[in-house]
Every structure is written in C-alpha cells, then in structure tokens.
C-alpha cells in the first residue's frame, strides 16, 4: 500500500475505486507480492527444491489458495475443514501435510482415505490411532513425529512452542522410543522429523 498523488493505492489501484466497486469492508490481496514472496522462497531453497507447503490456517480464502496451488505449492493443514479447503482449491493430496494437535479419528480416517502425503503426529497415542486406522484399511501410512527441541526462539511467551515447558510435541526420549516403535510397525512409515519453535520470529 502506498500513496500515489495523495491517493491510497494497492498495486496501483486506488482504495476509493475498490470501495466503490466492491463496497466496504473489503479484503485486498496483492498478487504481485504473493508471487514475489513465493519466488523468493523458492530461490532461497533452490539447492534442494523442497516441497513448500502453505499453512492454510494463515489464510483460508479458497480463491487465494487456488492461486498458490498454481505455483506448485502444497498445503499444511491442521483440521478436516482446512484439508477439504485445500482439496477444493486444487492442491493434490500428495502435496498435503496434516499437522496440528488434537486430530480426531474422523480426521485421520479422512486423511488416510485421501492418500495425503504425510500425517505429522504429536504423541504416541496419535501414532497408535493412525496405525489402528491404517491396519483396518490394510494400508501403509507415512507419518512424521513432532519433536519438542527445547529451543527458545526469543518470541512472545504466549506463542512459544519449542521450549520444554510448552505442551507441543514429544521430548527427545519419547521421540527415540517412537522412532523404534515405528520401525516395528507394518502399517506406519516414518518419513519426517517435525519441529516448530514459535511464530513472529524476526531474527
């Protein structure tokens, strides 16, 4: 957003024209900035070209997600509703990662049926439930395990997720036990180490 000839504009379109055409309140997204952000991210990691997954919880606008899908991005979802939105927006199941705490059996069941890329588990009880559902369906499900790394990201105390006193993920001992548990399972395949240390990290 910037002023051009004393008029507030978004991508060279005046806010007055937007309000006149769409009424207020209105949400405005910059396609050029979206493209720039995605291109910059891809450029930064081009040495190994990872699958970049957009966190659907950050913006659930289906039209926006459709545009993001056109750039080849996947999706990171934390609920059945977000998973359904990602699919509706055209993101392929093999580019969807299901993260988040408190997944229900119904959500896990739906994710397994849709053959998504990965389910990031938060606890042993969740892994056991994924394994049970996979066994009933005679399938092998790829999973990740979320490790709490006991790392202080120097973010706001209220949104810290990576310190040992935070309730997210498992500690190192439990993580190693779950790695061994997964190795012995015929229905789950450990493919990922999942770590999240917080939000609003500017350094």
PDB file of C-alpha atoms in Angstrom:
ATOM      1  CA  UNK A   1       0.000   0.000   0.000  1.00  0.00           C
ATOM      2  CA  UNK A   2       1.253   3.460  -0.828  1.00  0.00           C
ATOM      3  CA  UNK A   3       0.078   6.941  -1.695  1.00  0.00           C
ATOM      4  CA  UNK A   4       0.185   7.994  -5.349  1.00  0.00           C
ATOM      5  CA  UNK A   5      -0.780  11.621  -5.942  1.00  0.00           C
ATOM      6  CA  UNK A   6      -2.209  11.780  -2.429  1.00  0.00           C
ATOM      7  CA  UNK A   7      -4.456   8.748  -3.039  1.00  0.00           C
ATOM      8  CA  UNK A   8      -4.019   5.492  -1.130  1.00  0.00           C
ATOM      9  CA  UNK A   9      -3.394   2.648  -3.572  1.00  0.00           C
ATOM     10  CA  UNK A  10      -2.887  -1.116  -3.556  1.00  0.00           C
ATOM     11  CA  UNK A  11      -0.904  -2.346  -6.558  1.00  0.00           C
ATOM     12  CA  UNK A  12      -1.630   0.982  -8.302  1.00  0.00           C
ATOM     13  CA  UNK A  13      -5.392   0.617  -7.773  1.00  0.00           C
ATOM     14  CA  UNK A  14      -6.918   3.305  -5.576  1.00  0.00           C
ATOM     15  CA  UNK A  15      -8.685   2.216  -2.413  1.00  0.00           C
ATOM     16  CA  UNK A  16     -11.554   4.537  -3.394  1.00  0.00           C
ATOM     17  CA  UNK A  17     -12.145   2.576  -6.611  1.00  0.00           C
ATOM     18  CA  UNK A  18     -12.043  -0.721  -4.721  1.00  0.00           C
ATOM     19  CA  UNK A  19     -14.607   0.563  -2.203  1.00  0.00           C
ATOM     20  CA  UNK A  20     -16.805   1.912  -5.000  1.00  0.00           C
ATOM     21  CA  UNK A  21     -16.752  -1.389  -6.897  1.00  0.00           C
ATOM     22  CA  UNK A  22     -16.938  -3.895  -4.010  1.00  0.00           C
ATOM     23  CA  UNK A  23     -18.321  -1.796  -1.106  1.00  0.00           C
ATOM     24  CA  UNK A  24     -16.747  -1.962   2.358  1.00  0.00           C
ATOM     25  CA  UNK A  25     -15.374  -3.684   4.295  1.00  0.00           C
ATOM     26  CA  UNK A  26     -13.243  -5.421   1.659  1.00  0.00           C
ATOM     27  CA  UNK A  27     -10.173  -7.643   1.826  1.00  0.00           C
ATOM     28  CA  UNK A  28      -7.413  -6.902  -0.683  1.00  0.00           C
ATOM     29  CA  UNK A  29      -4.573  -9.226  -1.647  1.00  0.00           C
ATOM     30  CA  UNK A  30      -1.580  -8.278  -3.763  1.00  0.00           C
ATOM     31  CA  UNK A  31      -1.000 -10.906  -6.433  1.00  0.00           C
ATOM     32  CA  UNK A  32       2.351  -9.366  -7.361  1.00  0.00           C
ATOM     33  CA  UNK A  33       3.524  -9.512  -3.729  1.00  0.00           C
ATOM     34  CA  UNK A  34       2.251 -13.083  -3.372  1.00  0.00           C
ATOM     35  CA  UNK A  35       4.202 -14.119  -6.481  1.00  0.00           C
ATOM     36  CA  UNK A  36       7.295 -12.252  -5.271  1.00  0.00           C
ATOM     37  CA  UNK A  37       7.184 -13.952  -1.854  1.00  0.00           C
ATOM     38  CA  UNK A  38       6.829 -17.420  -3.389  1.00  0.00           C
ATOM     39  CA  UNK A  39       9.599 -16.788  -5.944  1.00  0.00           C
ATOM     40  CA  UNK A  40      11.923 -15.525  -3.189  1.00  0.00           C
ATOM     41  CA  UNK A  41      11.223 -18.582  -1.046  1.00  0.00           C
ATOM     42  CA  UNK A  42      11.861 -20.946  -3.959  1.00  0.00           C
ATOM     43  CA  UNK A  43      15.064 -19.114  -4.827  1.00  0.00           C
ATOM     44  CA  UNK A  44      16.336 -19.341  -1.246  1.00  0.00           C
ATOM     45  CA  UNK A  45      15.957 -23.132  -1.201  1.00  0.00           C
ATOM     46  CA  UNK A  46      16.636 -23.937  -4.862  1.00  0.00           C
ATOM     47  CA  UNK A  47      19.695 -26.060  -3.989  1.00  0.00           C
ATOM     48  CA  UNK A  48      17.410 -28.905  -2.916  1.00  0.00           C
ATOM     49  CA  UNK A  49      13.972 -27.805  -4.246  1.00  0.00           C
ATOM     50  CA  UNK A  50      11.768 -28.785  -1.271  1.00  0.00           C
ATOM     51  CA  UNK A  51       8.010 -29.119  -1.354  1.00  0.00           C
ATOM     52  CA  UNK A  52       6.814 -25.775   0.021  1.00  0.00           C
ATOM     53  CA  UNK A  53       3.537 -26.133   1.933  1.00  0.00           C
ATOM     54  CA  UNK A  54       1.376 -23.082   2.555  1.00  0.00           C
ATOM     55  CA  UNK A  55      -0.158 -23.019   6.049  1.00  0.00           C
ATOM     56  CA  UNK A  56      -3.884 -22.920   5.315  1.00  0.00           C
ATOM     57  CA  UNK A  57      -4.602 -21.613   8.834  1.00  0.00           C
ATOM     58  CA  UNK A  58      -2.884 -18.349   7.863  1.00  0.00           C
ATOM     59  CA  UNK A  59      -5.482 -17.654   5.160  1.00  0.00           C
ATOM     60  CA  UNK A  60      -8.462 -19.864   4.297  1.00  0.00           C
ATOM     61  CA  UNK A  61      -9.617 -17.883   1.256  1.00  0.00           C
ATOM     62  CA  UNK A  62     -10.166 -20.615  -1.360  1.00  0.00           C
ATOM     63  CA  UNK A  63      -9.520 -18.245  -4.282  1.00  0.00           C
ATOM     64  CA  UNK A  64      -6.169 -17.258  -2.803  1.00  0.00           C
ATOM     65  CA  UNK A  65      -5.266 -20.921  -2.193  1.00  0.00           C
ATOM     66  CA  UNK A  66      -6.145 -21.678  -5.838  1.00  0.00           C
ATOM     67  CA  UNK A  67      -3.590 -19.087  -6.967  1.00  0.00           C
ATOM     68  CA  UNK A  68      -0.983 -20.518  -4.581  1.00  0.00           C
ATOM     69  CA  UNK A  69      -1.630 -24.014  -5.982  1.00  0.00           C
ATOM     70  CA  UNK A  70      -0.811 -22.735  -9.493  1.00  0.00           C
ATOM     71  CA  UNK A  71       2.735 -22.030  -8.306  1.00  0.00           C
ATOM     72  CA  UNK A  72       3.119 -25.735  -7.439  1.00  0.00           C
ATOM     73  CA  UNK A  73       2.902 -25.313  -3.673  1.00  0.00           C
ATOM     74  CA  UNK A  74       1.435 -27.854  -1.307  1.00  0.00           C
ATOM     75  CA  UNK A  75      -0.575 -27.255   1.860  1.00  0.00           C
ATOM     76  CA  UNK A  76      -0.061 -27.669   5.575  1.00  0.00           C
ATOM     77  CA  UNK A  77      -3.426 -28.261   7.270  1.00  0.00           C
ATOM     78  CA  UNK A  78      -4.476 -28.647  10.904  1.00  0.00           C
ATOM     79  CA  UNK A  79      -8.123 -29.711  10.610  1.00  0.00           C
ATOM     80  CA  UNK A  80     -10.596 -31.591   8.445  1.00  0.00           C
ATOM     81  CA  UNK A  81     -12.067 -28.282   7.251  1.00  0.00           C
ATOM     82  CA  UNK A  82      -8.660 -26.998   6.153  1.00  0.00           C
ATOM     83  CA  UNK A  83      -7.907 -30.302   4.411  1.00  0.00           C
ATOM     84  CA  UNK A  84     -11.184 -30.109   2.498  1.00  0.00           C
ATOM     85  CA  UNK A  85     -10.467 -26.484   1.541  1.00  0.00           C
ATOM     86  CA  UNK A  86      -7.019 -27.380   0.226  1.00  0.00           C
ATOM     87  CA  UNK A  87      -8.500 -30.170  -1.899  1.00  0.00           C
ATOM     88  CA  UNK A  88     -11.284 -27.882  -3.139  1.00  0.00           C
ATOM     89  CA  UNK A  89      -8.669 -25.313  -4.172  1.00  0.00           C
ATOM     90  CA  UNK A  90      -6.971 -27.921  -6.340  1.00  0.00           C
ATOM     91  CA  UNK A  91      -3.983 -28.877  -4.212  1.00  0.00           C
ATOM     92  CA  UNK A  92      -3.088 -32.501  -4.929  1.00  0.00           C
ATOM     93  CA  UNK A  93      -3.379 -34.913  -1.961  1.00  0.00           C
ATOM     94  CA  UNK A  94       0.266 -35.944  -2.391  1.00  0.00           C
ATOM     95  CA  UNK A  95       1.254 -32.344  -1.586  1.00  0.00           C
ATOM     96  CA  UNK A  96      -0.734 -32.077   1.658  1.00  0.00           C
ATOM     97  CA  UNK A  97       0.720 -32.461   5.149  1.00  0.00           C
ATOM     98  CA  UNK A  98      -1.671 -32.833   8.097  1.00  0.00           C
ATOM     99  CA  UNK A  99      -0.127 -31.237  11.201  1.00  0.00           C
ATOM    100  CA  UNK A 100      -1.668 -29.892  14.385  1.00  0.00           C
ATOM    101  CA  UNK A 101      -2.721 -31.139  17.787  1.00  0.00           C
ATOM    102  CA  UNK A 102      -5.921 -32.950  18.729  1.00  0.00           C
ATOM    103  CA  UNK A 103      -6.701 -34.731  15.463  1.00  0.00           C
ATOM    104  CA  UNK A 104      -9.879 -36.798  15.725  1.00  0.00           C
ATOM    105  CA  UNK A 105     -10.261 -40.360  14.441  1.00  0.00           C
ATOM    106  CA  UNK A 106     -12.631 -38.991  11.793  1.00  0.00           C
ATOM    107  CA  UNK A 107      -9.983 -36.533  10.559  1.00  0.00           C
ATOM    108  CA  UNK A 108      -7.257 -39.174  10.451  1.00  0.00           C
ATOM    109  CA  UNK A 109      -9.601 -41.570   8.657  1.00  0.00           C
ATOM    110  CA  UNK A 110     -10.434 -38.926   6.021  1.00  0.00           C
ATOM    111  CA  UNK A 111      -6.753 -38.075   5.513  1.00  0.00           C
ATOM    112  CA  UNK A 112      -5.829 -41.753   5.057  1.00  0.00           C
ATOM    113  CA  UNK A 113      -8.671 -42.238   2.561  1.00  0.00           C
ATOM    114  CA  UNK A 114      -7.480 -39.233   0.540  1.00  0.00           C
ATOM    115  CA  UNK A 115      -3.916 -40.627   0.448  1.00  0.00           C
ATOM    116  CA  UNK A 116      -2.301 -37.374   1.551  1.00  0.00           C
ATOM    117  CA  UNK A 117       1.470 -37.051   1.661  1.00  0.00           C
ATOM    118  CA  UNK A 118       2.006 -37.182   5.413  1.00  0.00           C
ATOM    119  CA  UNK A 119       0.422 -37.018   8.852  1.00  0.00           C
ATOM    120  CA  UNK A 120       2.572 -35.277  11.477  1.00  0.00           C
ATOM    121  CA  UNK A 121       1.897 -36.978  14.817  1.00  0.00           C
ATOM    122  CA  UNK A 122       2.157 -35.183  18.151  1.00  0.00           C
ATOM    123  CA  UNK A 123       2.119 -38.136  20.554  1.00  0.00           C
ATOM    124  CA  UNK A 124       2.326 -41.899  20.955  1.00  0.00           C
ATOM    125  CA  UNK A 125      -1.452 -42.128  21.344  1.00  0.00           C
ATOM    126  CA  UNK A 126      -1.898 -40.407  17.977  1.00  0.00           C
ATOM    127  CA  UNK A 127       0.587 -42.749  16.299  1.00  0.00           C
ATOM    128  CA  UNK A 128      -1.261 -45.749  17.739  1.00  0.00           C
ATOM    129  CA  UNK A 129      -4.551 -44.370  16.367  1.00  0.00           C
ATOM    130  CA  UNK A 130      -3.051 -43.766  12.908  1.00  0.00           C
ATOM    131  CA  UNK A 131      -1.639 -47.293  12.986  1.00  0.00           C
ATOM    132  CA  UNK A 132      -5.016 -48.762  14.001  1.00  0.00           C
ATOM    133  CA  UNK A 133      -6.842 -46.973  11.185  1.00  0.00           C
ATOM    134  CA  UNK A 134      -4.155 -47.925   8.648  1.00  0.00           C
ATOM    135  CA  UNK A 135      -4.275 -51.568   9.760  1.00  0.00           C
ATOM    136  CA  UNK A 136      -8.072 -51.705   9.393  1.00  0.00           C
ATOM    137  CA  UNK A 137      -7.713 -50.360   5.859  1.00  0.00           C
ATOM    138  CA  UNK A 138      -4.728 -52.599   5.084  1.00  0.00           C
ATOM    139  CA  UNK A 139      -2.651 -49.571   4.178  1.00  0.00           C
ATOM    140  CA  UNK A 140       0.759 -48.142   5.000  1.00  0.00           C
ATOM    141  CA  UNK A 141       0.588 -44.509   6.097  1.00  0.00           C
ATOM    142  CA  UNK A 142       3.557 -42.111   6.012  1.00  0.00           C
ATOM    143  CA  UNK A 143       3.960 -40.148   9.226  1.00  0.00           C
ATOM    144  CA  UNK A 144       6.164 -37.550  10.853  1.00  0.00           C
ATOM    145  CA  UNK A 145       6.868 -37.168  14.560  1.00  0.00           C
ATOM    146  CA  UNK A 146       6.895 -33.740  16.167  1.00  0.00           C
ATOM    147  CA  UNK A 147       9.891 -33.256  18.406  1.00  0.00           C
ATOM    148  CA  UNK A 148       9.951 -30.531  21.033  1.00  0.00           C
ATOM    149  CA  UNK A 149      13.576 -29.345  20.649  1.00  0.00           C
ATOM    150  CA  UNK A 150      13.645 -27.301  23.873  1.00  0.00           C
ATOM    151  CA  UNK A 151      14.696 -24.242  21.883  1.00  0.00           C
ATOM    152  CA  UNK A 152      13.910 -20.686  22.916  1.00  0.00           C
ATOM    153  CA  UNK A 153      13.165 -18.728  19.730  1.00  0.00           C
ATOM    154  CA  UNK A 154      13.005 -15.461  21.709  1.00  0.00           C
ATOM    155  CA  UNK A 155       9.442 -14.886  20.603  1.00  0.00           C
ATOM    156  CA  UNK A 156       6.407 -13.867  22.648  1.00  0.00           C
ATOM    157  CA  UNK A 157       5.961 -16.079  25.695  1.00  0.00           C
ATOM    158  CA  UNK A 158       2.289 -16.676  24.820  1.00  0.00           C
ATOM    159  CA  UNK A 159       3.084 -18.184  21.413  1.00  0.00           C
ATOM    160  CA  UNK A 160       6.272 -20.079  22.161  1.00  0.00           C
ATOM    161  CA  UNK A 161       6.042 -23.715  21.034  1.00  0.00           C
ATOM    162  CA  UNK A 162       9.589 -25.085  21.166  1.00  0.00           C
ATOM    163  CA  UNK A 163      10.597 -24.961  24.848  1.00  0.00           C
ATOM    164  CA  UNK A 164      10.313 -27.993  27.124  1.00  0.00           C
ATOM    165  CA  UNK A 165       7.611 -26.335  29.229  1.00  0.00           C
ATOM    166  CA  UNK A 166       5.460 -25.912  26.118  1.00  0.00           C
ATOM    167  CA  UNK A 167       2.864 -28.630  25.586  1.00  0.00           C
ATOM    168  CA  UNK A 168       3.629 -29.350  21.928  1.00  0.00           C
ATOM    169  CA  UNK A 169       5.471 -32.362  20.544  1.00  0.00           C
ATOM    170  CA  UNK A 170       7.401 -35.037  22.419  1.00  0.00           C
ATOM    171  CA  UNK A 171      10.713 -34.854  24.263  1.00  0.00           C
ATOM    172  CA  UNK A 172      13.922 -36.475  22.999  1.00  0.00           C
ATOM    173  CA  UNK A 173      13.493 -39.754  24.897  1.00  0.00           C
ATOM    174  CA  UNK A 174       9.884 -40.210  23.779  1.00  0.00           C
ATOM    175  CA  UNK A 175      10.912 -39.297  20.224  1.00  0.00           C
ATOM    176  CA  UNK A 176      13.572 -42.024  20.096  1.00  0.00           C
ATOM    177  CA  UNK A 177      11.107 -44.553  21.574  1.00  0.00           C
ATOM    178  CA  UNK A 178       8.559 -43.638  18.872  1.00  0.00           C
ATOM    179  CA  UNK A 179      11.182 -43.964  16.133  1.00  0.00           C
ATOM    180  CA  UNK A 180      11.848 -47.529  17.306  1.00  0.00           C
ATOM    181  CA  UNK A 181       8.113 -48.219  17.630  1.00  0.00           C
ATOM    182  CA  UNK A 182       7.545 -47.035  14.059  1.00  0.00           C
ATOM    183  CA  UNK A 183      10.321 -49.246  12.708  1.00  0.00           C
ATOM    184  CA  UNK A 184       8.498 -52.328  14.006  1.00  0.00           C
ATOM    185  CA  UNK A 185       5.133 -51.349  12.535  1.00  0.00           C
ATOM    186  CA  UNK A 186       3.803 -52.781   9.281  1.00  0.00           C
ATOM    187  CA  UNK A 187       1.257 -50.005   8.814  1.00  0.00           C
ATOM    188  CA  UNK A 188       3.139 -46.787   9.503  1.00  0.00           C
ATOM    189  CA  UNK A 189       6.229 -45.499   7.745  1.00  0.00           C
ATOM    190  CA  UNK A 190       8.294 -42.820   9.483  1.00  0.00           C
ATOM    191  CA  UNK A 191       9.295 -40.231   6.871  1.00  0.00           C
ATOM    192  CA  UNK A 192       9.640 -36.942   8.679  1.00  0.00           C
ATOM    193  CA  UNK A 193      11.023 -35.056  11.669  1.00  0.00           C
ATOM    194  CA  UNK A 194       8.622 -32.239  12.508  1.00  0.00           C
ATOM    195  CA  UNK A 195       9.720 -29.208  14.548  1.00  0.00           C
ATOM    196  CA  UNK A 196       8.002 -25.887  15.300  1.00  0.00           C
ATOM    197  CA  UNK A 197       9.607 -23.356  17.610  1.00  0.00           C
ATOM    198  CA  UNK A 198       7.145 -20.442  17.509  1.00  0.00           C
ATOM    199  CA  UNK A 199       5.787 -17.584  15.448  1.00  0.00           C
ATOM    200  CA  UNK A 200       6.664 -13.892  14.997  1.00  0.00           C
ATOM    201  CA  UNK A 201      10.377 -14.740  14.737  1.00  0.00           C
ATOM    202  CA  UNK A 202      12.120 -11.760  13.133  1.00  0.00           C
ATOM    203  CA  UNK A 203      15.763 -12.786  13.600  1.00  0.00           C
TER     204      UNK A 203
END
